[in-house]
XYZ file of C-alpha atoms in Angstrom:
473
model
C -0.123 -0.105 -0.081
C 2.826 1.916 0.528
C 5.567 3.350 -1.953
C 9.091 1.419 -0.870
C 11.220 3.649 -3.207
C 9.790 6.792 -0.795
C 11.935 5.021 1.903
C 15.613 4.105 2.985
C 16.367 0.679 3.643
C 17.164 1.661 6.943
C 13.164 2.612 7.301
C 12.024 -0.814 6.502
C 14.925 -2.651 9.047
C 14.386 -0.027 11.686
C 10.988 1.832 11.547
C 12.081 4.675 11.390
C 12.591 8.315 8.543
C 15.019 10.741 8.846
C 14.533 14.347 8.135
C 15.895 14.089 4.484
C 14.464 10.992 3.860
C 11.197 12.800 4.933
C 12.087 15.896 2.843
C 12.423 13.913 -0.544
C 9.381 11.877 -0.007
C 7.436 15.291 0.195
C 9.122 16.715 -2.681
C 8.456 13.695 -4.944
C 5.020 13.443 -3.451
C 4.280 16.819 -5.240
C 1.740 18.778 -2.585
C 1.488 22.508 -3.382
C 2.459 23.954 -1.236
C 5.030 21.222 0.306
C 4.564 20.480 3.626
C 7.171 21.396 6.412
C 9.110 18.216 6.875
C 10.365 19.672 10.226
C 6.664 20.651 11.570
C 5.423 16.990 10.554
C 8.566 15.462 12.611
C 7.372 17.895 15.749
C 3.639 16.915 15.166
C 3.709 13.129 14.844
C 5.558 10.310 16.746
C 9.361 10.525 16.929
C 11.353 7.579 17.969
C 12.919 7.271 21.116
C 16.570 8.484 21.290
C 16.960 9.340 18.031
C 16.801 13.271 16.823
C 15.502 14.465 13.676
C 13.333 11.286 12.851
C 10.019 10.145 12.322
C 8.416 6.873 13.382
C 6.606 4.393 10.903
C 3.293 4.860 13.035
C 3.970 8.607 13.158
C 4.494 8.765 9.036
C 1.148 6.712 9.063
C -0.605 8.900 11.227
C 0.449 11.645 8.961
C -0.760 9.907 5.394
C -4.132 9.419 7.219
C -4.291 12.906 8.806
C -6.206 16.062 7.112
C -2.703 17.514 6.066
C -2.909 14.626 3.319
C -7.021 14.842 2.543
C -7.504 14.478 -1.365
C -9.244 17.906 -0.483
C -7.049 21.180 -0.610
C -6.022 22.748 2.447
C -7.048 26.013 0.839
C -10.453 25.092 0.406
C -11.308 24.878 4.090
C -10.756 28.583 3.991
C -12.742 31.529 2.210
C -9.964 32.316 -0.678
C -12.062 33.852 -3.430
C -12.353 37.381 -4.669
C -15.823 37.828 -2.559
C -16.365 41.803 -4.085
C -18.086 41.183 -7.192
C -22.151 41.190 -7.830
C -24.214 38.542 -6.996
C -24.472 37.579 -10.594
C -21.041 36.622 -10.748
C -21.209 33.353 -8.171
C -22.926 30.313 -7.765
C -24.540 30.176 -4.848
C -26.150 27.398 -2.634
C -29.536 27.347 -2.670
C -32.604 25.287 -1.660
C -35.948 24.706 -2.946
C -39.183 24.436 -1.016
C -37.168 24.633 2.365
C -39.718 24.252 4.776
C -40.179 20.484 3.873
C -38.960 17.828 6.176
C -39.503 14.999 3.429
C -41.809 14.622 0.485
C -43.654 17.168 -1.442
C -46.828 15.243 -1.071
C -47.031 14.319 2.838
C -44.104 15.671 5.008
C -44.527 18.541 7.274
C -43.316 22.090 7.288
C -40.976 22.823 9.939
C -38.667 25.813 11.212
C -36.030 23.023 12.102
C -35.778 22.024 8.058
C -34.367 25.764 7.534
C -31.802 25.307 10.233
C -30.849 21.845 8.238
C -30.430 23.581 5.146
C -28.437 26.281 7.081
C -25.760 23.406 8.215
C -25.880 22.568 4.892
C -24.489 25.554 3.549
C -27.370 26.880 2.054
C -27.653 30.680 1.452
C -30.504 31.028 -0.684
C -34.142 29.492 1.159
C -37.579 30.162 -0.048
C -40.467 30.855 2.007
C -43.946 30.427 0.723
C -46.369 32.589 2.581
C -49.944 32.511 3.018
C -52.681 34.082 5.299
C -53.133 31.957 8.587
C -56.555 30.456 9.182
C -59.560 32.718 10.645
C -57.141 35.987 10.229
C -54.422 34.622 12.070
C -50.558 35.306 11.483
C -49.248 34.126 8.105
C -48.085 30.669 7.510
C -45.988 28.487 5.279
C -46.902 25.797 3.216
C -46.980 24.131 0.081
C -48.954 25.562 -2.770
C -50.330 22.281 -4.407
C -49.901 19.580 -1.911
C -51.497 19.506 1.874
C -48.514 19.640 3.989
C -48.643 20.715 7.579
C -47.962 24.378 7.552
C -45.632 26.340 9.916
C -45.783 29.742 11.476
C -44.018 32.566 9.425
C -43.013 34.141 12.359
C -41.383 30.817 13.731
C -39.114 30.540 10.545
C -38.216 34.293 10.673
C -37.200 33.935 14.421
C -35.234 30.961 13.428
C -33.235 31.973 10.398
C -32.611 35.200 12.563
C -31.102 33.086 15.311
C -29.017 30.797 12.871
C -28.266 33.109 9.750
C -24.569 33.771 9.745
C -23.686 30.534 12.594
C -22.413 28.987 9.566
C -21.533 31.381 6.767
C -20.765 35.116 7.578
C -22.020 35.876 3.881
C -25.436 37.057 2.807
C -28.535 34.741 3.432
C -30.951 35.779 0.874
C -34.683 35.036 1.787
C -36.827 34.195 -1.271
C -40.532 34.916 0.052
C -43.488 33.617 -2.547
C -45.823 36.008 -1.175
C -49.636 34.555 -1.708
C -51.289 37.530 0.515
C -53.739 39.772 -0.886
C -52.390 43.323 -0.843
C -55.383 44.687 1.313
C -55.166 41.378 3.377
C -54.172 41.889 7.413
C -51.844 38.935 6.475
C -49.977 41.250 4.231
C -49.645 43.882 7.180
C -48.762 41.111 9.608
C -46.290 39.547 7.162
C -44.484 43.094 6.922
C -44.832 43.662 10.555
C -43.087 39.939 11.320
C -40.304 40.790 9.125
C -39.643 44.455 10.314
C -39.661 42.900 14.139
C -37.428 40.080 13.538
C -34.880 41.098 11.446
C -35.159 44.867 12.707
C -34.932 46.419 9.280
C -31.789 44.500 8.328
C -33.317 42.948 5.270
C -32.982 44.678 2.012
C -32.180 44.265 -1.902
C -28.765 41.969 -2.023
C -26.780 42.998 -4.865
C -23.404 42.029 -3.593
C -21.322 40.933 -1.323
C -19.134 43.443 -0.489
C -21.477 44.701 2.654
C -20.603 41.430 4.492
C -23.144 39.785 6.523
C -26.882 40.835 6.068
C -29.985 39.510 4.992
C -31.766 39.751 1.610
C -35.037 39.705 0.532
C -36.495 38.867 -2.966
C -39.734 37.893 -4.616
C -40.434 34.825 -6.942
C -41.621 36.742 -10.042
C -41.349 35.138 -13.515
C -38.534 36.009 -15.766
C -39.966 38.702 -18.431
C -38.964 38.638 -22.484
C -37.279 35.371 -22.387
C -37.936 31.999 -23.680
C -35.838 30.550 -20.864
C -37.788 28.121 -18.476
C -37.194 28.593 -14.247
C -38.601 25.294 -13.722
C -36.241 22.430 -14.531
C -38.357 19.266 -14.810
C -36.796 16.074 -16.282
C -37.043 17.191 -20.040
C -36.484 20.481 -19.026
C -32.362 20.134 -18.684
C -29.400 22.384 -20.320
C -28.382 19.379 -23.016
C -31.799 19.453 -24.389
C -32.057 23.216 -25.045
C -29.470 22.776 -27.957
C -26.327 24.622 -28.669
C -28.068 28.041 -29.695
C -29.850 28.210 -26.430
C -27.169 26.957 -24.006
C -24.999 29.750 -25.406
C -27.821 32.305 -25.285
C -28.525 30.938 -21.478
C -25.129 31.880 -20.979
C -25.104 35.281 -21.842
C -28.275 35.659 -19.849
C -26.761 34.471 -16.515
C -23.876 37.007 -17.210
C -25.924 40.087 -16.907
C -28.894 38.670 -14.895
C -29.593 36.215 -11.948
C -31.530 32.732 -12.788
C -33.219 30.579 -10.446
C -33.932 26.905 -11.445
C -35.873 24.531 -9.280
C -37.444 21.042 -9.838
C -40.790 20.608 -11.327
C -43.969 19.326 -9.938
C -43.414 15.799 -10.857
C -40.480 15.396 -7.936
C -43.057 14.234 -5.448
C -40.434 12.385 -3.603
C -38.153 15.322 -3.410
C -35.974 14.300 -6.288
C -33.873 16.174 -7.918
C -32.280 17.715 -11.315
C -28.619 17.682 -12.007
C -27.104 20.716 -11.081
C -23.889 20.513 -12.999
C -25.925 21.139 -16.307
C -27.372 24.450 -14.676
C -24.161 25.465 -13.576
C -22.198 24.930 -16.945
C -24.641 27.747 -18.261
C -24.236 29.961 -15.319
C -27.300 29.471 -13.428
C -26.536 31.410 -10.100
C -29.458 29.420 -8.097
C -29.691 25.963 -8.774
C -32.403 24.994 -6.107
C -32.444 21.462 -4.974
C -34.815 19.741 -2.632
C -32.175 19.116 0.384
C -34.488 16.563 1.608
C -33.383 13.699 -0.356
C -29.672 12.197 -0.557
C -28.902 11.381 -4.174
C -25.991 11.801 -6.570
C -27.292 15.379 -7.455
C -27.386 16.229 -3.791
C -23.766 15.030 -3.612
C -22.643 17.015 -6.263
C -23.983 20.028 -4.692
C -21.951 19.260 -1.385
C -18.887 18.905 -3.264
C -19.418 22.308 -5.295
C -20.351 24.310 -1.932
C -17.515 22.656 0.294
C -15.196 24.619 -1.505
C -14.290 28.099 -0.508
C -14.657 27.943 3.260
C -18.497 26.420 2.595
C -19.352 29.969 2.801
C -22.281 29.210 -0.076
C -20.625 31.139 -2.835
C -18.423 29.781 -5.362
C -17.079 32.329 -8.081
C -17.627 31.395 -11.483
C -15.137 30.867 -13.934
C -14.339 33.934 -16.180
C -15.912 32.690 -19.065
C -19.262 32.517 -17.193
C -18.777 36.272 -15.972
C -19.552 39.691 -17.966
C -17.259 41.454 -19.754
C -14.827 38.444 -20.518
C -15.101 39.535 -24.368
C -16.320 35.951 -25.291
C -19.232 33.805 -25.729
C -19.425 30.160 -24.081
C -20.618 27.205 -25.402
C -21.377 24.877 -22.680
C -21.810 21.739 -24.976
C -18.916 22.243 -26.882
C -16.775 23.396 -24.010
C -15.529 26.196 -26.376
C -15.253 29.737 -26.187
C -15.679 32.382 -29.334
C -14.149 36.033 -29.273
C -17.139 38.554 -29.291
C -14.688 40.763 -31.754
C -13.044 38.672 -33.978
C -15.077 35.087 -33.700
C -11.889 32.940 -32.922
C -12.797 29.836 -31.356
C -10.464 28.141 -28.490
C -11.432 25.026 -26.654
C -10.923 24.866 -22.844
C -7.399 23.707 -21.720
C -7.795 19.990 -20.760
C -5.980 18.358 -17.829
C -4.928 14.767 -17.548
C -5.837 13.047 -14.369
C -4.191 9.978 -13.053
C -5.852 7.991 -9.587
C -4.133 5.242 -8.581
C -6.318 3.289 -5.983
C -4.206 2.117 -3.320
C -6.072 0.346 -0.894
C -8.995 1.084 1.714
C -9.081 0.801 5.592
C -12.047 -0.030 7.971
C -14.599 -0.273 5.192
C -17.928 -1.473 7.054
C -20.749 -3.955 5.528
C -23.374 -2.139 3.624
C -25.936 -4.433 5.126
C -25.381 -5.139 8.776
C -28.757 -7.192 9.435
C -27.537 -9.224 6.102
C -24.987 -12.063 5.668
C -22.130 -12.447 8.130
C -19.440 -12.771 5.605
C -16.763 -9.503 5.285
C -16.963 -6.981 2.444
C -16.517 -8.000 -1.284
C -15.228 -4.599 -1.982
C -14.753 -2.756 -5.174
C -14.248 0.850 -6.051
C -15.798 2.611 -9.053
C -14.093 5.888 -9.647
C -15.992 8.337 -12.228
C -15.003 11.688 -13.546
C -18.104 14.099 -14.470
C -17.039 17.222 -16.630
C -19.439 17.547 -19.265
C -23.462 18.474 -19.428
C -25.310 15.106 -19.236
C -24.252 12.156 -16.902
C -24.199 9.508 -19.844
C -20.923 11.202 -20.911
C -19.031 10.561 -17.589
C -15.398 8.427 -17.722
C -15.494 5.394 -15.357
C -12.991 3.063 -13.737
C -13.635 -0.010 -11.741
C -11.270 -2.112 -9.890
C -11.395 -5.557 -9.256
C -13.181 -7.342 -6.295
C -11.154 -8.044 -2.957
C -12.880 -10.542 -1.145
C -13.542 -11.064 2.214
C -11.399 -7.887 3.233
C -13.006 -4.928 4.893
C -10.348 -4.170 7.107
C -7.128 -3.315 4.656
C -8.126 -4.321 1.003
C -5.496 -3.586 -1.504
C -6.078 -3.071 -5.305
C -3.284 -1.166 -6.685
C -4.877 -0.356 -9.779
C -4.823 3.385 -11.850
C -7.109 5.030 -13.683
C -6.744 7.908 -16.362
C -9.043 10.389 -16.938
C -8.929 13.013 -19.607
C -10.573 16.327 -17.892
C -12.354 18.708 -20.368
C -13.751 21.166 -18.367
C -11.530 21.202 -15.396
C -13.848 24.270 -13.635
C -17.037 22.054 -14.015
C -15.547 18.716 -13.105
C -16.125 16.188 -10.385
C -14.298 12.962 -9.527
C -17.189 10.680 -7.688
C -15.873 7.774 -5.656
C -17.895 4.672 -4.709
C -17.166 1.695 -2.996
C -19.459 -1.681 -3.346
C -19.847 -4.702 -1.857
C -20.175 -7.313 -4.387
C -23.084 -9.310 -4.300
C -25.057 -11.995 -6.231
C -27.767 -9.913 -7.327
C -27.680 -6.260 -6.703
C -24.342 -4.545 -5.264
C -24.666 -2.765 -1.859
C -22.924 0.831 -1.568
C -20.363 0.863 0.955
C -19.472 4.347 0.755
C -19.202 7.245 -1.172
C -17.211 10.703 -1.985
C -17.039 13.458 -4.451
C -14.709 16.347 -4.745
C -14.276 18.879 -7.015
C -11.337 18.747 -9.604
C -10.266 22.227 -8.629
C -10.224 21.043 -4.913
C -7.855 18.066 -5.472
C -4.774 17.731 -3.611
C -1.811 15.805 -5.631
C 0.565 13.164 -4.047
C -0.529 10.522 -1.640
C -3.948 11.544 -0.049
C -6.973 9.725 1.819
C -10.439 9.899 0.592
C -13.268 10.185 3.334
C -16.232 7.854 2.843
C -20.003 8.654 3.734
C -22.559 6.340 3.615
C -26.323 6.292 1.608
C -27.347 9.146 3.496
C -24.109 11.293 3.585
C -23.715 11.092 6.981
C -19.733 10.344 7.585
C -18.456 6.704 8.126
C -15.982 7.008 11.158
C -12.358 5.442 10.157
C -13.488 4.340 6.977
C -11.597 5.694 4.376
C -9.246 5.027 0.645
C -5.833 5.777 0.279
C -4.993 6.707 -3.336
C -2.157 8.988 -5.255
C -3.352 11.764 -7.555
C -1.447 13.118 -10.254
C -2.376 16.319 -12.444
C -0.614 17.432 -15.505
C -1.603 19.669 -18.344
């Protein structure tokens, strides 16, 4: 599982590594920036009576530490330029935030908003209706008979937790179903002013720091584009001309896309298709964990998890080019010159794993028959993904070793996602053991560990993959 060339003979015989050997290993490993060897020596276990050495167990602790995570350390901080107008960013957005489960029968609750905030959402929806018998306004679903929640209760929850997980603006999208002369309209405005003490305002830029923002859910005028995105309204079915025009629209304006009414089980569209066209608000039903939900988590785990991701230059205003998200090419507005996006080459050496649990703890009693599938998604449409699968390691979930290499061509690095899945081979349907997704821009090179999450995207303690990542132009 470890590269023996990285060690001197004395490492294997004496179980320690000298400072010069550690420095050589770190240089060959290729992490940027290169970790400080002396700091690692101080932080992890030393060999007794041998100064400037690192024990073998200490070296293993380092390899499985956060310094060697597959996610770059910089992504744990807000490192992008946060001084642009809102249309320059992708924004972590939720749809029907008030629901706890499916769109038909689940309850509405204020805690559902807290859950969305914990997931990093900075755009939440409030569908406001008059309360029964002249009472205060309520929040509920427009079509389905879900149990409502009080508008004041939701506003107070948002006030208390809005900036606990991110200091950047929280956008409240209010779909107002109260009549202008209705008492509920007056009460809604009073509750807003009372709860937020006059802070909500029109949100146009992030430069002002943390504040609330209110926006109304108005239909887009004078355009052929559709805000609602059921299964057939995906970007790759709009056609090349429409996709290019949609990119131009989102350069100068903000666009919200959300699931259609057919998604009664709180399913999703693929947000990558929307991001490739520059859509700022790809609103997902956060009540359901599936691959699209995981893509959203991977996208907004970047930039310190603040909920705002700066778009690539070709998706932002005044860059002098048109962008075709289907062909992945830019075209100069002045000369018409066409240029493809610069490709990158990615090699993932799947070395092994540790502490892989059984996918079904109530099933058979044998060990995991594990294999890994690594997929790269970098184009509109999931059918165009590149995928690699290892062989099956039977009856070993403790420390399976694959030692297999996957090679990928990354056509759109700014919108590429690397997706890891571990399965337990079965006679009929293979069971998912663990999954993890990382944005290509977040990938750390060298020997890295991949954390694993279960099918509900809860972290699996102690379980991880050990891989080597190499990226080249």
